[in-house]
GROMACS .gro file of C-alpha atoms in nm:
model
  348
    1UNK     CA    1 -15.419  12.277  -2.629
    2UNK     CA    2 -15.122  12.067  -2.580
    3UNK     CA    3 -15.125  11.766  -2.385
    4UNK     CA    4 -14.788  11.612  -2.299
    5UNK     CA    5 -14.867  11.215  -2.326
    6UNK     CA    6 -14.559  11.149  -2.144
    7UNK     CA    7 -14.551  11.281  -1.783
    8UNK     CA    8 -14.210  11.206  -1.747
    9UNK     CA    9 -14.088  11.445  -2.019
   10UNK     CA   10 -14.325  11.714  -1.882
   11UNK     CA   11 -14.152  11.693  -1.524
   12UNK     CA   12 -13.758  11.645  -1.719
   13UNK     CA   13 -13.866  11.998  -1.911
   14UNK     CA   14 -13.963  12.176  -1.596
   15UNK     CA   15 -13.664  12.014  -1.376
   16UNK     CA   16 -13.442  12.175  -1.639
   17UNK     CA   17 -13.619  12.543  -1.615
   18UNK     CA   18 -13.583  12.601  -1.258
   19UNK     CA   19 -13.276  12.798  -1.160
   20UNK     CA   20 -13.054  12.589  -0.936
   21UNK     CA   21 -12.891  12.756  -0.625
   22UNK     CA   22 -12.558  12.824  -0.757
   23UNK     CA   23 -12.687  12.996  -0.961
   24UNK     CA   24 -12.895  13.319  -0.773
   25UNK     CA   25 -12.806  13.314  -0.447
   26UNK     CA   26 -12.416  13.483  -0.506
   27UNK     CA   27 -12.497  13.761  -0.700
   28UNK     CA   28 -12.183  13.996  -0.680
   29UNK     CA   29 -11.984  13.738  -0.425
   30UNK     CA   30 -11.795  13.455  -0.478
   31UNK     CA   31 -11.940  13.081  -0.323
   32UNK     CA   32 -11.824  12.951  -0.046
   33UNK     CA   33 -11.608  12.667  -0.082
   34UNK     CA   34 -11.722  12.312  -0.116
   35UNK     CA   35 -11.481  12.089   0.039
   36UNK     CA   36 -11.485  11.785   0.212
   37UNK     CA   37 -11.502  11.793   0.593
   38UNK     CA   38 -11.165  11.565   0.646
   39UNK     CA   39 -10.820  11.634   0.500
   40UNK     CA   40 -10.603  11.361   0.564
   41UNK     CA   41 -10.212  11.379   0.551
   42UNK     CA   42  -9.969  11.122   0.436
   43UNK     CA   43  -9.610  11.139   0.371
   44UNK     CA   44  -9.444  10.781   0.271
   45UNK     CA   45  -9.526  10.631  -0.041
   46UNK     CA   46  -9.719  10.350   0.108
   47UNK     CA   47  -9.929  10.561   0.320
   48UNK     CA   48 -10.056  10.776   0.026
   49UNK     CA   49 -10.143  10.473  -0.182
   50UNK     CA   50 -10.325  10.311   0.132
   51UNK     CA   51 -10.471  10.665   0.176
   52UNK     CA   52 -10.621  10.642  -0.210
   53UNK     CA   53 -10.757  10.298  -0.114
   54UNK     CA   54 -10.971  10.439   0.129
   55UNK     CA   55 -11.072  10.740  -0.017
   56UNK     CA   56 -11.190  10.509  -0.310
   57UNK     CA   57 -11.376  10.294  -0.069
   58UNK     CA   58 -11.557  10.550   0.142
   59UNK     CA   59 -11.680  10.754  -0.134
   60UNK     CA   60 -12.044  10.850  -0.174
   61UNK     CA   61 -12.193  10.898  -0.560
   62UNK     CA   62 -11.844  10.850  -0.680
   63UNK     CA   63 -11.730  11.178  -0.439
   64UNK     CA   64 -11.487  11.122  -0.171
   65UNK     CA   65 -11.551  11.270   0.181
   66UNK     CA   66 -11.192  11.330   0.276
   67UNK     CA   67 -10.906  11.486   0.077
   68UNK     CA   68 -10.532  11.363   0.058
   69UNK     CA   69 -10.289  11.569   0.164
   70UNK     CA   70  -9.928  11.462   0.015
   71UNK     CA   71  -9.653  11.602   0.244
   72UNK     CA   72  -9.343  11.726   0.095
   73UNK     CA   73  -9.239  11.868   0.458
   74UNK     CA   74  -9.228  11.664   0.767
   75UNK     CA   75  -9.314  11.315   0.495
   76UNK     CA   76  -8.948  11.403   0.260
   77UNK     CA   77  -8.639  11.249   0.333
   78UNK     CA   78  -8.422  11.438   0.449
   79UNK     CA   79  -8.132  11.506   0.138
   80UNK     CA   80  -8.424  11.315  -0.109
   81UNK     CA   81  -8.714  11.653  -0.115
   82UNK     CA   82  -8.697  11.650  -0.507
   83UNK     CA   83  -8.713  11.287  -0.507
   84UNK     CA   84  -9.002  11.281  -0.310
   85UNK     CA   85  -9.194  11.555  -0.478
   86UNK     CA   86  -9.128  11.401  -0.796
   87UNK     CA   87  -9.324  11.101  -0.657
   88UNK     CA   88  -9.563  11.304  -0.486
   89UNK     CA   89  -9.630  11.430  -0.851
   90UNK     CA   90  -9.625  11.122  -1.053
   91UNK     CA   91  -9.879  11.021  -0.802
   92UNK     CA   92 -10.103  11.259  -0.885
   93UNK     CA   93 -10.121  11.211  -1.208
   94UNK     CA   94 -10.172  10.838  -1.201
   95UNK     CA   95 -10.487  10.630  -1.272
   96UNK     CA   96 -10.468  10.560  -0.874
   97UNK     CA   97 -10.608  10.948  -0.819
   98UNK     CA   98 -10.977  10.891  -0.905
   99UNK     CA   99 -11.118  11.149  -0.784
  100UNK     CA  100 -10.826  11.393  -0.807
  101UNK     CA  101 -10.842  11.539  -0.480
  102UNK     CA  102 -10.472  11.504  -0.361
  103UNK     CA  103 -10.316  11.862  -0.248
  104UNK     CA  104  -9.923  11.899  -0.151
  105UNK     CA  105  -9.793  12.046   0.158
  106UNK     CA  106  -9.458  12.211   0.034
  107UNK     CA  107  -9.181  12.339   0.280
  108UNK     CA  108  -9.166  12.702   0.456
  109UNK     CA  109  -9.031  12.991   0.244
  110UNK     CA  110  -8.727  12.972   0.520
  111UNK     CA  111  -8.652  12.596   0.375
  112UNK     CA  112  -8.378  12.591   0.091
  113UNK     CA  113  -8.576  12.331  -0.085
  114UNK     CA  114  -8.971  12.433  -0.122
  115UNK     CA  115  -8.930  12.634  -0.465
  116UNK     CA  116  -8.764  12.321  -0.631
  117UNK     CA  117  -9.079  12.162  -0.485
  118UNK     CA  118  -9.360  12.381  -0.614
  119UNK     CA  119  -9.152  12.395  -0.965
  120UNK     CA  120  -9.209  11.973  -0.965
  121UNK     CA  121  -9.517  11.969  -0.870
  122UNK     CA  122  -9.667  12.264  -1.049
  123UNK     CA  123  -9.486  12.154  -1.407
  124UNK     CA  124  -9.563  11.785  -1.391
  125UNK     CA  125  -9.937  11.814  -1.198
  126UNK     CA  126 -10.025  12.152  -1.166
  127UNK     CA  127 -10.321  12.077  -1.353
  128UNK     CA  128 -10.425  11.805  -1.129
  129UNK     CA  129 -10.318  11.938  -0.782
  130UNK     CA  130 -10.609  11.985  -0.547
  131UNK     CA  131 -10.399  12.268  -0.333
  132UNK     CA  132 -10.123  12.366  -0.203
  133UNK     CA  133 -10.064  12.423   0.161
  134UNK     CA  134  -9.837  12.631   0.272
  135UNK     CA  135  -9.650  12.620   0.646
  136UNK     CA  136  -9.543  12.883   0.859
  137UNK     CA  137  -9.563  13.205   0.759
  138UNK     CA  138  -9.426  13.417   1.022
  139UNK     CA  139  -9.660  13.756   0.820
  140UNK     CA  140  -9.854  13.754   0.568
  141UNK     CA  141  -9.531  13.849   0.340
  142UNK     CA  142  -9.396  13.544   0.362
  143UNK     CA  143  -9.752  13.377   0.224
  144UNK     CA  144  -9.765  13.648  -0.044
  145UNK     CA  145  -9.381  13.582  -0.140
  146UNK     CA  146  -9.446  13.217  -0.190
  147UNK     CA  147  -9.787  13.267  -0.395
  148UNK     CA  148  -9.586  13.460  -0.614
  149UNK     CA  149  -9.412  13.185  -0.703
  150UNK     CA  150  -9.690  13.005  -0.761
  151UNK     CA  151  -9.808  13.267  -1.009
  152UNK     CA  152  -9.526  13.274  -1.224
  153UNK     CA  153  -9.488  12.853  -1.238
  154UNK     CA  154  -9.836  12.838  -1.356
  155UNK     CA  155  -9.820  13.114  -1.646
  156UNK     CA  156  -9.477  12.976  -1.722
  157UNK     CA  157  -9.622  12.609  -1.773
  158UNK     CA  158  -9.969  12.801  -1.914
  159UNK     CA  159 -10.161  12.644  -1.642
  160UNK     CA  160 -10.471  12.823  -1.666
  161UNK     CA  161 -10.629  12.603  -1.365
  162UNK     CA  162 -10.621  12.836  -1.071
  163UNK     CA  163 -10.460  12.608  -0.828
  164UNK     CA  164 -10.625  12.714  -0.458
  165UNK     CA  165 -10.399  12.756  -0.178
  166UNK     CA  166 -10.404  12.653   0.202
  167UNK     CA  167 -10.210  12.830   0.430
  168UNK     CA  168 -10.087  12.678   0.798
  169UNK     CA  169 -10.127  12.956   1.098
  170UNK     CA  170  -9.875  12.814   1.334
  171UNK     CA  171  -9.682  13.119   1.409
  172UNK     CA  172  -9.762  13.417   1.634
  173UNK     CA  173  -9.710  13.631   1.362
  174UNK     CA  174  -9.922  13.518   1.115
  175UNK     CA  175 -10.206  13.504   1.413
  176UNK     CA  176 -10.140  13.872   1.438
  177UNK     CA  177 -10.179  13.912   1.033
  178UNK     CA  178 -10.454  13.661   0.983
  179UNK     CA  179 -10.729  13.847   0.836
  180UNK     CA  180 -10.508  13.984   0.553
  181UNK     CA  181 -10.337  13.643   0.467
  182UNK     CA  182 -10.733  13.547   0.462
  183UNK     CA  183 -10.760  13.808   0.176
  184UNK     CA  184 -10.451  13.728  -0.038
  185UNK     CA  185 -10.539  13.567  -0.381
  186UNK     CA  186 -10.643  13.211  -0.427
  187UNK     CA  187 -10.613  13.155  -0.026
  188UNK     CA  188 -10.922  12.843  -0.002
  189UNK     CA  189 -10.840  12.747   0.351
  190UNK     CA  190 -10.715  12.911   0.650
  191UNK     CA  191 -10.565  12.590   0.893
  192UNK     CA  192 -10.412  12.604   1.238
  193UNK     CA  193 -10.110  12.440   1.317
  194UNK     CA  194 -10.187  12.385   1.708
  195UNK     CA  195  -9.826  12.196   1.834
  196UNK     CA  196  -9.629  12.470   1.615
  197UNK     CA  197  -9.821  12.708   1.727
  198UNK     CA  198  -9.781  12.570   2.171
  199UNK     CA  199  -9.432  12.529   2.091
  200UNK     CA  200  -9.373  12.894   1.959
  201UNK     CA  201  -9.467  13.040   2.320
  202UNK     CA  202  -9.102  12.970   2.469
  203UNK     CA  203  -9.257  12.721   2.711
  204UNK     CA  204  -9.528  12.948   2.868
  205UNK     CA  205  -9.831  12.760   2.715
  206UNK     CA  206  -9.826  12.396   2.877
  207UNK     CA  207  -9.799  12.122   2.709
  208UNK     CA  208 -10.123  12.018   2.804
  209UNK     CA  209 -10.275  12.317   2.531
  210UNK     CA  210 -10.168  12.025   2.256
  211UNK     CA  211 -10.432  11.792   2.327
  212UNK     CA  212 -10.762  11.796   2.450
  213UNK     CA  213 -10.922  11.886   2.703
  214UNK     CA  214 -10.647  12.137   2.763
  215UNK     CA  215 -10.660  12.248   2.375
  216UNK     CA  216 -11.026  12.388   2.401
  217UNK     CA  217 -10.972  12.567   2.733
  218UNK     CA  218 -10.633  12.752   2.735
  219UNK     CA  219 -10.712  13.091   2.718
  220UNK     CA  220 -10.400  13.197   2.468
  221UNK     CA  221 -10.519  12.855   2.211
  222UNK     CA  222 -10.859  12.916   2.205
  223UNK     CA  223 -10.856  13.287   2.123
  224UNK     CA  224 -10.632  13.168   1.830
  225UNK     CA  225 -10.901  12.930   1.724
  226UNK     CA  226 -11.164  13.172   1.737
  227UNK     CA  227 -10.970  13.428   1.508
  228UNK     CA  228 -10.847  13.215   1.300
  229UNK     CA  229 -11.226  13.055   1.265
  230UNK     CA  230 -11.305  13.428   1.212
  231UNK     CA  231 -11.103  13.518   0.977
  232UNK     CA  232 -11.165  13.277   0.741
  233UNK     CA  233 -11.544  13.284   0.781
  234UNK     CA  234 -11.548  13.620   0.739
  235UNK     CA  235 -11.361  13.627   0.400
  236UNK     CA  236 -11.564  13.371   0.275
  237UNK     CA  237 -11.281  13.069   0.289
  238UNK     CA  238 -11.241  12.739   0.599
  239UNK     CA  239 -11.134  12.700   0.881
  240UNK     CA  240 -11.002  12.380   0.909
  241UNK     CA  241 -10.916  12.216   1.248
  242UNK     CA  242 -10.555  12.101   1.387
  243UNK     CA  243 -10.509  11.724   1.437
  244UNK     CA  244 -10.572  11.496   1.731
  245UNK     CA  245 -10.273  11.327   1.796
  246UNK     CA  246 -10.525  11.028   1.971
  247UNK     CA  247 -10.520  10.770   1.709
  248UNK     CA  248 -10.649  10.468   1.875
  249UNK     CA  249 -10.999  10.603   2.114
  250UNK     CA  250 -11.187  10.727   1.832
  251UNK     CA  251 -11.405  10.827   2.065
  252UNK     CA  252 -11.153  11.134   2.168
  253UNK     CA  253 -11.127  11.180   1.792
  254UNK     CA  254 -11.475  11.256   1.740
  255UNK     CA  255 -11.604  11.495   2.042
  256UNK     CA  256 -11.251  11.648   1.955
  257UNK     CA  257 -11.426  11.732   1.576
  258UNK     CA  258 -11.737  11.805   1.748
  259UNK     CA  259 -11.620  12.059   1.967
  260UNK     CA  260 -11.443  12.204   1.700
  261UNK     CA  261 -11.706  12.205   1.438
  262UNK     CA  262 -12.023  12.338   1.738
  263UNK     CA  263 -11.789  12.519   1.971
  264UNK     CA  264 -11.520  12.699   1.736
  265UNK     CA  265 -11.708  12.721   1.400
  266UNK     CA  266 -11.467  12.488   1.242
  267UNK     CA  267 -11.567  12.307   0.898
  268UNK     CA  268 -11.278  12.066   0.822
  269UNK     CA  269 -10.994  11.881   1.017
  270UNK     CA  270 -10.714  11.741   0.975
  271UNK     CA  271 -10.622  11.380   1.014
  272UNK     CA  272 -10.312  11.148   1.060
  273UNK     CA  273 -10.422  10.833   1.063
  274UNK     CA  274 -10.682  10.593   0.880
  275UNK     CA  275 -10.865  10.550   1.184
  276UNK     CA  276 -10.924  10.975   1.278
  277UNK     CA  277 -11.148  10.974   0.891
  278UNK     CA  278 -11.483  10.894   0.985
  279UNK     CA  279 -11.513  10.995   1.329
  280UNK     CA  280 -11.415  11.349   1.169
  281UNK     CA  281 -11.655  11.354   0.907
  282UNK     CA  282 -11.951  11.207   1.105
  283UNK     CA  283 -11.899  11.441   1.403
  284UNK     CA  284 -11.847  11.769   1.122
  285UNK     CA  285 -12.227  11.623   0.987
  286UNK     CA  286 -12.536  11.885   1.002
  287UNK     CA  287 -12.771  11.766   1.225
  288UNK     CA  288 -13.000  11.530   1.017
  289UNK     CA  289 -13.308  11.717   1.091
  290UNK     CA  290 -13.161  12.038   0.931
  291UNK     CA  291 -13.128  11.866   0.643
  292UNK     CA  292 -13.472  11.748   0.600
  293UNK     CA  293 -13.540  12.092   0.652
  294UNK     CA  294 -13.325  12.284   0.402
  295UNK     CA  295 -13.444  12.027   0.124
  296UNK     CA  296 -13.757  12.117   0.207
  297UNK     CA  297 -13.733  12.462   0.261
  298UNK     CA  298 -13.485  12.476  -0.116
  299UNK     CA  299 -13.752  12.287  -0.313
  300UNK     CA  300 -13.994  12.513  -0.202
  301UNK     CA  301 -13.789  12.832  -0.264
  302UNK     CA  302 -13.697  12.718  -0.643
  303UNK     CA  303 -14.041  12.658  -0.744
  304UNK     CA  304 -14.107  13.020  -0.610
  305UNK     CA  305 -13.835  13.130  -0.868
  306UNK     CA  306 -13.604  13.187  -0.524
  307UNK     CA  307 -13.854  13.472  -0.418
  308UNK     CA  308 -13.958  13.503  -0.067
  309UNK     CA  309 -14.176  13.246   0.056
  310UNK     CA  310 -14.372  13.130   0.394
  311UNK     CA  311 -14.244  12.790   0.563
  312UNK     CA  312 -14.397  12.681   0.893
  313UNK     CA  313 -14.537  13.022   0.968
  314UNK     CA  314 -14.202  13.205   0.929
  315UNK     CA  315 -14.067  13.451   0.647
  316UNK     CA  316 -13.805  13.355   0.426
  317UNK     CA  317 -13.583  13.469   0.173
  318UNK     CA  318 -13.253  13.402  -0.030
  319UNK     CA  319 -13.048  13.553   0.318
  320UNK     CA  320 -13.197  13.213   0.429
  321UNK     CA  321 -13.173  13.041   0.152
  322UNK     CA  322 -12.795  13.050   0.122
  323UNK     CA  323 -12.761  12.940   0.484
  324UNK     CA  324 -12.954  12.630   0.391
  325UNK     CA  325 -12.790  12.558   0.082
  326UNK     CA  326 -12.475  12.577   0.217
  327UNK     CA  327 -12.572  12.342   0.489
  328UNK     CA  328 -12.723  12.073   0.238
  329UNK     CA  329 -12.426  12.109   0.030
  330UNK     CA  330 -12.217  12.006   0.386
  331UNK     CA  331 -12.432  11.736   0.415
  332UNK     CA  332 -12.350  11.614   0.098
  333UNK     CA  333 -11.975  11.652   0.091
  334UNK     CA  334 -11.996  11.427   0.420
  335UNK     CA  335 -12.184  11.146   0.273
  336UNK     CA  336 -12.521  11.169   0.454
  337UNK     CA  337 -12.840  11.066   0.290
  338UNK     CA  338 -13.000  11.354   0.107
  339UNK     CA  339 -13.373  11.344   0.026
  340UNK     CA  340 -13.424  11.230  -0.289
  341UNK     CA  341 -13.598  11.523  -0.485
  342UNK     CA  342 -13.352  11.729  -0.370
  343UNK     CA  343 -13.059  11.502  -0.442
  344UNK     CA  344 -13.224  11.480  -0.792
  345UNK     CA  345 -13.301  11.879  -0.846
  346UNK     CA  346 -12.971  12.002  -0.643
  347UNK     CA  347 -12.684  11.701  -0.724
  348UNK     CA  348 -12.783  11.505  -1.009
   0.00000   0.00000   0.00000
């Protein structure tokens, strides 16, 4: 009979024989994205490297809870787009991206300039880039035409990363075509562009549909919201939220995030200024209790070998399971305190 005189090495060996989530739970199906709850945009030099600062000093574990969003569109020059995206690039390269979660919002495929700018960014960082997003598609044509492009920069450059895309529903069109642009290849994020989108009505949504309350109770913006939302959920991709243009009550910023995230199904959101960061993330947080919960429920279902299992007098299996895991892995993209067996089993 063997007896292990070190407990320690008894529990490392059976630590390493359990089967983690990832794992068993997607058999056939791809997992579900795991992003950070924030995406904040900067344009200006300045802005991105104070946007790195941050990112550096909020992160949890040496993970950041918000993504960097470089913007070649409304943050270029106008006359200096190559310029800029050449900077945007260098940037990405650099030391100063720790973590190297910086994506690049390019120009339209209407805009004379936005293949020169996925050519500099995809040949010097296009194994760095986080994402691309991609603005206003009127179809889902346009979003195919400019992933394309994509394509054929990375296998010219032999970029075997596949470099995930974001793509901006501002248009009415697009609305209309959601659910196949959700489907196109390496699509990661379905977003809504909310004033675009207002603005593209000719004047008969109000202004008032571009900030809140007015934005979660127009009939025409919330039905976008919800199919957007829908779309994206039900390809297995995000939805992430427009921005608040409040930048001083973070107060608006917040319920804003939490309306979003309980009322609209929402899991990210933009923001556009230092202060809109962690009033998103905390409000896009599971409830704590969940959490407690789903480690609870997770350790018990891997020591089962992720067979069904009883929990509190009620059935469960891995259809519960991935709902669970999905919500711990939320909680810790967003920096909340995990329990600490399942931090260990699940993150270490």
């Amino acid at each position: 009979m063997y007896i292990c005189v070190y407990p320690w090495l008894a529990d490392f060996f059976k630590m390493n024989s359990l089967l983690h989530p990832s794992d068993v739970l997607y058999s056939g199906s791809r997992p579900f994205p795991r992003l950070a709850a924030c995406e904040h945009f900067a344009g200006s030099e300045k802005l991105l490297n104070k946007a790195l600062q941050i990112q550096a000093e909020l992160a949890v574990d040496e993970r950041p809870i918000f993504d960097i969003t470089a913007d070649c569109e409304d943050g270029a020059p106008a006359g200096k787009e190559r310029e800029h995206a050449a900077m945007i690039a260098e940037l990405i390269m650099s030391g100063q991206n720790r973590f190297g979660r910086i994506g690049v919002r390019i120009h339209d495929v209407s805009h004379p300039f936005w293949r020169d700018e996925l050519e500099i960014i995809t040949s010097r960082a296009g194994q760095r880039v986080a994402y691309i997003v991609l603005p206003k598609p009127e179809n889902a044509g346009d979003v195919l035409t400019q992933i394309t492009a994509l394509d054929e920069l990375r296998n010219r450059h032999g970029i075997a990363y596949e470099i995930p895309v974001h793509v901006l529903i501002e248009t009415p069109g697009a609305l209309h075509e959601v659910w196949e642009i959700a489907r196109l290849p390496h699509v990661e994020i379905l977003d809504f562009g909310l004033m675009d989108f207002v603005s593209a009505h000719h004047g008969a949504v109000p202004a008032t549909a571009m900030r809140s309350p007015g934005q979660f109770s127009h009939a025409l913006v919330v039905r976008a919201k919800c199919a957007i939302a829908s779309a994206a959920l039900g390809n297995g991709i995000v939805p992430s939220h427009n921005v608040t243009t409040e930048i001083r009550d973070t107060n608006v910023v917040r319920e804003d995030a939490r309306r979003a995230r309980q009322e609209l199904g929402f899991l990210r959101m933009w923001s556009i200024h230092p202060n809109q960061i962690l009033p998103i993330v905390e409000a896009m947080r599971p409830d704590f209790a969940e959490v407690n919960e789903a480690a609870t429920l997770l350790i018990a279902a891997q020591d089962a070998a992720w067979g069904p299992i009883q929990h509190e007098g009620k059935l469960h299996d891995r259809a519960s399971y991935r709902y669970y895991w999905e919500l711990l892995q939320r909680a810790q993209s967003t920096g909340m305190d995990i329990p600490a067996e399942a931090r260990q089993r699940f993150f270490s």
